[in-house]
C-alpha positions in Angstrom: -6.5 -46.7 -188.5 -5.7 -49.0 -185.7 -5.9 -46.1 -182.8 -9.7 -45.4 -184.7 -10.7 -49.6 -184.9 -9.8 -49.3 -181.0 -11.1 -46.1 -179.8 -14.8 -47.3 -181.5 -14.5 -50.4 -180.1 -13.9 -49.4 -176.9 -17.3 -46.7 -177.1 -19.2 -49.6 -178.4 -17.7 -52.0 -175.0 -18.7 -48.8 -172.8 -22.6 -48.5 -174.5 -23.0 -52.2 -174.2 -22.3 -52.2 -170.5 -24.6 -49.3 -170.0 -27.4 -51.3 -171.9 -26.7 -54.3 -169.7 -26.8 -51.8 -165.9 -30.0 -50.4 -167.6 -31.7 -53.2 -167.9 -30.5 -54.8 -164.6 -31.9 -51.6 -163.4 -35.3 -52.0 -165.1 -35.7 -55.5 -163.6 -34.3 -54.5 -160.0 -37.4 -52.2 -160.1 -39.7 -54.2 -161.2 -38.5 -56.6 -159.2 -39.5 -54.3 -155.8 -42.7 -53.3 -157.2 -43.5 -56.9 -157.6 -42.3 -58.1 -154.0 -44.0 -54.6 -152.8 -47.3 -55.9 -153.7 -47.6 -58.9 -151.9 -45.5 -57.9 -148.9 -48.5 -58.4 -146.6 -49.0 -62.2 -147.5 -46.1 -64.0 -145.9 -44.9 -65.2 -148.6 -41.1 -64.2 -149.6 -40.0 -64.0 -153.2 -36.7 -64.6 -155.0 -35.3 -63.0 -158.2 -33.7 -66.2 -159.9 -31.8 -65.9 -163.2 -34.9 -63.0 -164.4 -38.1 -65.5 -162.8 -39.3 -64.5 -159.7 -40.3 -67.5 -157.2 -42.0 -68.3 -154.0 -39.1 -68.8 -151.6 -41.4 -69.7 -148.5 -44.4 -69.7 -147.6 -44.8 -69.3 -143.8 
C-alpha cells in the first residue's frame, strides 16, 4: 500500500509541475506577442509577477 500511496503521489508531483511549465509557457507567449506589438513605439515592457508594465519610455 505504501509503495502505491508513493508511486501516485509522485505522478500527481510530476502532472502538477507540467501544469505549472504550461502555463509559464502560455504566458511567456503571450507575453512576446504582446511586447511584439508595440515594438515600434519605444517604449519597453516588463513581465512582473503575471502584469506587464512600461519599463521606460524613451
Amino acid at each position: 500500500m505504501n509503495k502505491l500511496f508513493s508511486t501516485v503521489y509522485q505522478n500527481a508531483q510530476m502532472y502538477k509541475e507540467e501544469r505549472e511549465q504550461l502555463k509559464l509557457s502560455r504566458k511567456a507567449t503571450a507575453f512576446e506577442r504582446f511586447a511584439g506589438e508595440f515594438a515600434d513605439t519605444h517604449v519597453s515592457y516588463q513581465n512582473i509577477n503575471g502584469f506587464i508594465l512600461p519599463l521606460q519610455v524613451a
